[in-house]
GROMACS .gro file of C-alpha atoms in nm:
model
  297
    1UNK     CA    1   0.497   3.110  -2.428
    2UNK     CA    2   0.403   3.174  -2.105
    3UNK     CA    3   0.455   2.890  -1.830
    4UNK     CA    4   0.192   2.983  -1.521
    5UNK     CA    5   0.253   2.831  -1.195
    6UNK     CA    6  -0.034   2.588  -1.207
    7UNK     CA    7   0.213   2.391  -1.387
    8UNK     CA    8   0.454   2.296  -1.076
    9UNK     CA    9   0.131   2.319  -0.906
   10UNK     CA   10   0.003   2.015  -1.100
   11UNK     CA   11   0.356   1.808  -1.069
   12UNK     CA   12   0.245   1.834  -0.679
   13UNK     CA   13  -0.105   1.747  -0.725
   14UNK     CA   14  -0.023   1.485  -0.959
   15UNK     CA   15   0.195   1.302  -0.674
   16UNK     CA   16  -0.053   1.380  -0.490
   17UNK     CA   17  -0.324   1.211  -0.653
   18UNK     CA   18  -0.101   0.900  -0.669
   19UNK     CA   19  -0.042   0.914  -0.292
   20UNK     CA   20  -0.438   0.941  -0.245
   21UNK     CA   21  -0.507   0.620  -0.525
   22UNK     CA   22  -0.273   0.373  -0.338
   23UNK     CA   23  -0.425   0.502  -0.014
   24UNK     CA   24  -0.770   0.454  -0.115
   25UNK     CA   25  -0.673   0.082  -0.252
   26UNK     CA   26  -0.493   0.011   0.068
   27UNK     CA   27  -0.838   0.067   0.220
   28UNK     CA   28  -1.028  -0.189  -0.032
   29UNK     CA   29  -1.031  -0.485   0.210
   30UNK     CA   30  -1.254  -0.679   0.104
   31UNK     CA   31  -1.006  -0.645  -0.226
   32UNK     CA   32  -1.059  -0.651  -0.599
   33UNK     CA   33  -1.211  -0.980  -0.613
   34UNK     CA   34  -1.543  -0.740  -0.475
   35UNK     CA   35  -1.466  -0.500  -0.743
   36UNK     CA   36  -1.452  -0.767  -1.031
   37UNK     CA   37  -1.785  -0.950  -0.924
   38UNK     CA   38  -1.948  -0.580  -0.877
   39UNK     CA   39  -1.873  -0.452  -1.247
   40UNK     CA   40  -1.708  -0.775  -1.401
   41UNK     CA   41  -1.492  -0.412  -1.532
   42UNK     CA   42  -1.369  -0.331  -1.804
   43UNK     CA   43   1.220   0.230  -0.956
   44UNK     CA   44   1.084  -0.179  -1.162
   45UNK     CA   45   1.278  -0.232  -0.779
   46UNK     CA   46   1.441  -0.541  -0.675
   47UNK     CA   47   1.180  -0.819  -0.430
   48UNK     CA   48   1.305  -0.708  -0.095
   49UNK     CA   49   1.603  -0.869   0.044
   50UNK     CA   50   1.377  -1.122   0.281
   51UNK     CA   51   1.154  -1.237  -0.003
   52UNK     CA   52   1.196  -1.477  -0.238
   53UNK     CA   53   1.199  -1.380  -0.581
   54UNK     CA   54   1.085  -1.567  -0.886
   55UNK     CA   55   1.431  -1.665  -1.017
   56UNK     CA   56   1.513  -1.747  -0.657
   57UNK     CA   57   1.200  -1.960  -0.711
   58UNK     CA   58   1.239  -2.077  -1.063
   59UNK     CA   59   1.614  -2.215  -1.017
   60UNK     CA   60   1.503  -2.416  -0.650
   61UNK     CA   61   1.764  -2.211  -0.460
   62UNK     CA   62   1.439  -2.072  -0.249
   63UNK     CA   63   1.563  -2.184   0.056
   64UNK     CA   64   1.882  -1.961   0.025
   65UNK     CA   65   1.683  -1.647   0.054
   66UNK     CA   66   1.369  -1.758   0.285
   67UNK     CA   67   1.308  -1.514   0.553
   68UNK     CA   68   1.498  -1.570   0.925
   69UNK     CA   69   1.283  -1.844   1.063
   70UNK     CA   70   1.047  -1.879   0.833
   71UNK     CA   71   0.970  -2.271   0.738
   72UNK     CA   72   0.717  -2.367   0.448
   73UNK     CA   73   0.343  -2.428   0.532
   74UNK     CA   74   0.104  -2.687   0.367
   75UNK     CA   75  -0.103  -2.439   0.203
   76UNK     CA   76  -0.403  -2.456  -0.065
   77UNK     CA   77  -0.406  -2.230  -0.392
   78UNK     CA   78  -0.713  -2.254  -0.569
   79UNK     CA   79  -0.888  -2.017  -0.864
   80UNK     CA   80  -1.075  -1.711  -0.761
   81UNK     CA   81  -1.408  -1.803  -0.872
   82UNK     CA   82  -1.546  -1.472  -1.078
   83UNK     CA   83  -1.619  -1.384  -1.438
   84UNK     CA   84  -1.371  -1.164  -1.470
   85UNK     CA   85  -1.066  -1.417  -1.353
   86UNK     CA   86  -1.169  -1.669  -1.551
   87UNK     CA   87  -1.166  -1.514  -1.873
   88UNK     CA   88  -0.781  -1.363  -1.783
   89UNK     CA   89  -0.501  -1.593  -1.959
   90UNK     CA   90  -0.151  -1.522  -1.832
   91UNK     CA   91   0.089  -1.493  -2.053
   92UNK     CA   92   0.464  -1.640  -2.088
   93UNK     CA   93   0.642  -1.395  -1.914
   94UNK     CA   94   0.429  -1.423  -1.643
   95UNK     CA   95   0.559  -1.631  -1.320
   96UNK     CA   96   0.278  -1.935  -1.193
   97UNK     CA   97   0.020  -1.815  -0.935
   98UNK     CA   98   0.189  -2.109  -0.703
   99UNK     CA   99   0.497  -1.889  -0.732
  100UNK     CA  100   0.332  -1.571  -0.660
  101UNK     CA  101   0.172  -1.715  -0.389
  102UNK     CA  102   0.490  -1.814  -0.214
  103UNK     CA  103   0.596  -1.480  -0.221
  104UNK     CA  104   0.270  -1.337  -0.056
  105UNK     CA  105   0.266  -1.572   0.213
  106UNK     CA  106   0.643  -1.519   0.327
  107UNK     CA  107   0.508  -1.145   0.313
  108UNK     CA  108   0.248  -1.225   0.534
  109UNK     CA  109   0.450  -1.391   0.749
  110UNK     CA  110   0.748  -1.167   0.762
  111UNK     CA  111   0.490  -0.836   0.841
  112UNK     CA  112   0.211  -1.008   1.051
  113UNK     CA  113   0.398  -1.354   1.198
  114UNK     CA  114   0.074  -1.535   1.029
  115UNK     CA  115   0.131  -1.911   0.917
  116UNK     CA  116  -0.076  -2.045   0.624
  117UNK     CA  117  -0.044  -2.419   0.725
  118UNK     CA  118  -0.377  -2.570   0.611
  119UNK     CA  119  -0.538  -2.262   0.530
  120UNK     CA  120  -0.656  -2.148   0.191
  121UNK     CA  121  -0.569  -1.887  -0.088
  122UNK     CA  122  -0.771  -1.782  -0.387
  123UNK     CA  123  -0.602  -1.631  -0.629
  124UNK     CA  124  -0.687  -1.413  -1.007
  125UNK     CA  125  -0.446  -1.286  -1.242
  126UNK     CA  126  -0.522  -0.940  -1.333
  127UNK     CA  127  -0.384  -0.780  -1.665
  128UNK     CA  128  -0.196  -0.443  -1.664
  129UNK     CA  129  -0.440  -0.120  -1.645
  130UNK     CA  130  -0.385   0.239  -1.700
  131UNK     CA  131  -0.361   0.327  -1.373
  132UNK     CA  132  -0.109   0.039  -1.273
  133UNK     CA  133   0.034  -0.039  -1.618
  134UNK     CA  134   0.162  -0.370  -1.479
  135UNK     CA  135   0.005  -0.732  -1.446
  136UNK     CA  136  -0.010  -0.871  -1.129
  137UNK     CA  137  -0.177  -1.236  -0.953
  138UNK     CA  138  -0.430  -1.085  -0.680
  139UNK     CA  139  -0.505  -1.312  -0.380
  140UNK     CA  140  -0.769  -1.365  -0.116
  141UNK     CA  141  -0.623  -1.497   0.260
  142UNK     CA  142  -0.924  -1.778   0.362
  143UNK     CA  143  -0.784  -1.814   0.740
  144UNK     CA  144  -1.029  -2.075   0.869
  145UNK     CA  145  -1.276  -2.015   0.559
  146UNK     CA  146  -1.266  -1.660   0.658
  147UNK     CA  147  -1.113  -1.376   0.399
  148UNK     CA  148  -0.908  -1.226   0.630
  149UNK     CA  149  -0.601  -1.081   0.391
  150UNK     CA  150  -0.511  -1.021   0.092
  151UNK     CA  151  -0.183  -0.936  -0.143
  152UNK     CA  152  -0.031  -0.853  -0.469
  153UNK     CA  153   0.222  -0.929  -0.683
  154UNK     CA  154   0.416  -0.820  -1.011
  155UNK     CA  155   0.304  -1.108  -1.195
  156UNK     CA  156   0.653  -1.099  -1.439
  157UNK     CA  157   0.894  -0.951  -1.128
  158UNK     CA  158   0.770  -1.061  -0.817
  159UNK     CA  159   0.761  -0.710  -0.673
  160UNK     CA  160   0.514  -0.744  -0.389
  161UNK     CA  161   0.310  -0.451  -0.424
  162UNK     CA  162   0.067  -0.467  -0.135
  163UNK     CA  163  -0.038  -0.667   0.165
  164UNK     CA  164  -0.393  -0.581   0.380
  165UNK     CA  165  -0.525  -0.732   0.664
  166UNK     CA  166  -0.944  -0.784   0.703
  167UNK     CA  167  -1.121  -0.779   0.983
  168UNK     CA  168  -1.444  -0.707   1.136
  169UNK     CA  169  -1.408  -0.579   1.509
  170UNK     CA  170  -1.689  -0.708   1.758
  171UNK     CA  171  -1.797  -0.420   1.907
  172UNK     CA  172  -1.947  -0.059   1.767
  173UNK     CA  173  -1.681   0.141   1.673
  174UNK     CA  174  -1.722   0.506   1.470
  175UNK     CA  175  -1.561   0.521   1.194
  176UNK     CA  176  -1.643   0.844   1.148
  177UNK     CA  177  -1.350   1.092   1.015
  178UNK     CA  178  -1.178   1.224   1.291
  179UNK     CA  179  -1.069   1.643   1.249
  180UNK     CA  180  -0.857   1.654   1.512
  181UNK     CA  181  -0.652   1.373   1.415
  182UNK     CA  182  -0.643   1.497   1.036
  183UNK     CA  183  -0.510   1.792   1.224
  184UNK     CA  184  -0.253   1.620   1.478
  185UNK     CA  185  -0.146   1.265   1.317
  186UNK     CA  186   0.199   1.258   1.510
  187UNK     CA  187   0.151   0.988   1.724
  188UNK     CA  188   0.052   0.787   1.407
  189UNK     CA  189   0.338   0.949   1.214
  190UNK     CA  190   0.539   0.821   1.461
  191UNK     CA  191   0.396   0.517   1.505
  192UNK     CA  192   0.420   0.458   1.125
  193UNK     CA  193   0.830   0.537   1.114
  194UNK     CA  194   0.881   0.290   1.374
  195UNK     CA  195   0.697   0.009   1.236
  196UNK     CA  196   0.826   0.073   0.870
  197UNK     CA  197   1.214   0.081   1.007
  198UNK     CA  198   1.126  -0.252   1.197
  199UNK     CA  199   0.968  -0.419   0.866
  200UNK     CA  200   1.209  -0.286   0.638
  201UNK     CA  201   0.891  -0.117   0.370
  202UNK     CA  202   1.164   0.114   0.230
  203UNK     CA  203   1.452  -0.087   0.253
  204UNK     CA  204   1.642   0.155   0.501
  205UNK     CA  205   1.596   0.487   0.701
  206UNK     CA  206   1.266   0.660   0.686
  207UNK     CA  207   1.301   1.011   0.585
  208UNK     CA  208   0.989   1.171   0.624
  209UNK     CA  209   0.626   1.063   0.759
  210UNK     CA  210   0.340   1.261   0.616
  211UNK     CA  211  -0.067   1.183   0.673
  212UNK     CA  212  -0.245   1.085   0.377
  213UNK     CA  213  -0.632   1.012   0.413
  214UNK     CA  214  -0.877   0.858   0.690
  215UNK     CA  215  -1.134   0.573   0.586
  216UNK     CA  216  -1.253   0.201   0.698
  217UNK     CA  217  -1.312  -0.101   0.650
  218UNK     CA  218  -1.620  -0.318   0.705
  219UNK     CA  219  -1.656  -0.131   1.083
  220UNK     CA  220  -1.272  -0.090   1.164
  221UNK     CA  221  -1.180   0.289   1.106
  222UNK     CA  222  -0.803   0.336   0.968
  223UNK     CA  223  -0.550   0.604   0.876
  224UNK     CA  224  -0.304   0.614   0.615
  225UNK     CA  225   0.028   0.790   0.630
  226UNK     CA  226   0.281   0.828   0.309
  227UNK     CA  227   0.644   0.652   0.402
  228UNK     CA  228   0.961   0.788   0.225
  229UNK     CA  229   1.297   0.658   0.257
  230UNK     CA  230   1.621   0.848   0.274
  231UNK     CA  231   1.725   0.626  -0.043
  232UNK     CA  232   1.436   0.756  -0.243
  233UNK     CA  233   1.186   0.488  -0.219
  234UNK     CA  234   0.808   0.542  -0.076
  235UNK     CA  235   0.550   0.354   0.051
  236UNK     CA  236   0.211   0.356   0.248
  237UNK     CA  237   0.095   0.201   0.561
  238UNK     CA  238  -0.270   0.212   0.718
  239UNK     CA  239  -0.345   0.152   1.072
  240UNK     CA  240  -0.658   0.130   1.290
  241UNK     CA  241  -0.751   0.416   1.475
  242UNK     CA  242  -0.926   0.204   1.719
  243UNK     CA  243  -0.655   0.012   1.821
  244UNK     CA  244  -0.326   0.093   1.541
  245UNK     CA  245  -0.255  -0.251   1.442
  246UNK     CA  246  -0.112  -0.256   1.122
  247UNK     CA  247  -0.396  -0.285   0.845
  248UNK     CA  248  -0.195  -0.294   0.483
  249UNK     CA  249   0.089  -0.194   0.365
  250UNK     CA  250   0.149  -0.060  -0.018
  251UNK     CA  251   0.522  -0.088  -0.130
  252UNK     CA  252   0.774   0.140  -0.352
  253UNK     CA  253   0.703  -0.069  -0.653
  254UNK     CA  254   0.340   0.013  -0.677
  255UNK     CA  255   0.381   0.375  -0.597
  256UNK     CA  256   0.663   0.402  -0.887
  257UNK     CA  257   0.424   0.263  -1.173
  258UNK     CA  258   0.148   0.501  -1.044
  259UNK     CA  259   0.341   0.814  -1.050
  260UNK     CA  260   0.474   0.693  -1.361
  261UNK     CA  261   0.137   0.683  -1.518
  262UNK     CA  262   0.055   1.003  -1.328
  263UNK     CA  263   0.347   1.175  -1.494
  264UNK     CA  264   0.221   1.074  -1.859
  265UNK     CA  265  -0.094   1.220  -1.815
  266UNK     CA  266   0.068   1.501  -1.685
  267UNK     CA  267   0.274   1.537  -2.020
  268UNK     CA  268   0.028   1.472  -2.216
  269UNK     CA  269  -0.180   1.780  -2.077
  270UNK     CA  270   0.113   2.014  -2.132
  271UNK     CA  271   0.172   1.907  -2.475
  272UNK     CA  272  -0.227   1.921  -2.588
  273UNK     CA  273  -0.224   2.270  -2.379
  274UNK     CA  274   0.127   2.372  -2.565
  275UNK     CA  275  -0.023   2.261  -2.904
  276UNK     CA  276  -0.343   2.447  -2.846
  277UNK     CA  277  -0.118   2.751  -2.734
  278UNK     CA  278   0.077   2.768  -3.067
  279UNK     CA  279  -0.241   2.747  -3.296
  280UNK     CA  280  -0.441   3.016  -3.112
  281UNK     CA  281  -0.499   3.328  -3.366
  282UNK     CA  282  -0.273   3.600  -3.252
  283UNK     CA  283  -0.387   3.892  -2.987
  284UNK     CA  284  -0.541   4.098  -3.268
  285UNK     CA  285  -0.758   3.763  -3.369
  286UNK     CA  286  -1.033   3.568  -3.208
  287UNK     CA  287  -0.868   3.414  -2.946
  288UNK     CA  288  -0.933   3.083  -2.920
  289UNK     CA  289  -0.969   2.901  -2.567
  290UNK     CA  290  -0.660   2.713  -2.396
  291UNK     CA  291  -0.625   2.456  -2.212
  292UNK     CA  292  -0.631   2.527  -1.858
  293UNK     CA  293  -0.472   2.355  -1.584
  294UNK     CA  294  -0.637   2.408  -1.219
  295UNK     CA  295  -0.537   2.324  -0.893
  296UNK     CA  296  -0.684   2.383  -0.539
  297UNK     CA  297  -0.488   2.639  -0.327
   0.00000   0.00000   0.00000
């Protein structure tokens, strides 16, 4: 049977494709609770070293693993009030949204110095999907009544999978995409390595920088670059173009369940196409059509 080259073509595009979904969520900043009122739709790692994890949590030895300086804030979790949140039941193996929350504001903290004392955060448990096979509680920052961040976590782990910072900017800004920048991202590259190192995304040395997409939010134009570590892991980070402050962050854990999902599909496609393959009528038959596998060049 003949193997073609779109096949390690499509191992790259599948990664790819992966890289592009957590780059477009990273750039959802107004967040799923949008998404959910719009359509009402249809490496498991370790919690990094300076967050608490749910055991940590569930056995009150929090305060052993708190991050350097960090001290608890009087903070509000309430219900995300949608539809689609409402009808979601966790289950048993699923950690308490005041738990999760913890864990998102010591994130918050630990990557953007932001304390939650008297501020409010609205929270929905989401159940596993095909694209992120894994449950998670979703929350919505309300920094002076204002939604101005948002996280998530591995509802059963604690693996924080993402943090993203709102804003709108006072003043007209394009957000236009930017060729030459698409073309020359180094300084962001750069800018991106340094950062990462400093908050610890990949949990050691970055390895490699590469560019990943351009977009915005509400009127704040952003880049996203792809972050992977020399011990394997990878992440993403998005920045503003007008003035690089650090926008969201999406960590190894969600990338891993992606690309794991990615990977099934892509099995799945070689198997129907390998199936198809060996029931064809020989050359001297009708030959009956295959599945083909594209990719752009």
């Amino acid at each position: 049977m003949k193997t073609n080259k779109s096949e390690g073509k499509q191992v790259k595009k599948l990664v790819l494709a992966a890289a592009m979904i957590i780059g477009a969520n990273t750039m959802m900043f107004q967040g799923f609770t949008q998404l959910a009122a719009a359509a009402e739709y249809n490496k498991t790692n370790t919690i990094p070293t300076n967050y608490v994890s749910y055991m940590d949590l569930s056995s009150n030895t929090a305060k052993n693993s708190l991050p350097e300086g960090y001290k608890k804030a009087n903070y509000t979790v309430r219900d995300i009030d949608l539809e689609f949140y409402r009808n979601q039941t966790p289950t048993s193996k699923d950690m308490a949204k005041k738990d999760a929350a913890e864990i998102g504001v010591q994130a918050l903290w630990s990557v953007y110095d932001l304390s939650m004392e008297g501020q409010v955060i609205e929270m929905g448990y989401q159940p596993a999907t095909n694209d992120l096979p894994r449950s998670r509680w979703y929350a919505d920052v309300l920094i002076n009544g204002e939604r101005s961040y948002s996280f998530e976590v591995d509802s059963v782990t604690g693996d924080l999978f993402a943090v993203i910072r709102s804003r709108t900017l006072d003043k007209n800004i394009s957000v236009a995409y930017d060729t030459a920048l698409a073309k020359n991202p180094q300084e962001y590259a750069a800018l991106a390595k340094k950062t990462a190192e400093e908050l610890n995304v990949v949990h050691g040395a970055v390895a490699s920088v590469e560019y990943n997409c351009q977009g915005y939010g509400n009127n704040d134009p952003n880049i996203t670059l792809n972050i992977k570590g020399e011990n394997g892991e990878v992440a993403s980070m998005t920045f503003s173009r007008y003035d690089k402050a650090l926008l969201a962050v999406s960590y190894n854990a969600q990338f891993k369940y992606t690309l794991e999902y990615m990977k099934l599909l892509e099995q799945k496609a070689q198997e129907e196409s390998a199936q198809k393959q060996k029931s064809a009528p020989s050359a001297s038959g009708n030959q009956a059509p295959s599945l083909i596998i594209t990719s752009d060049n």
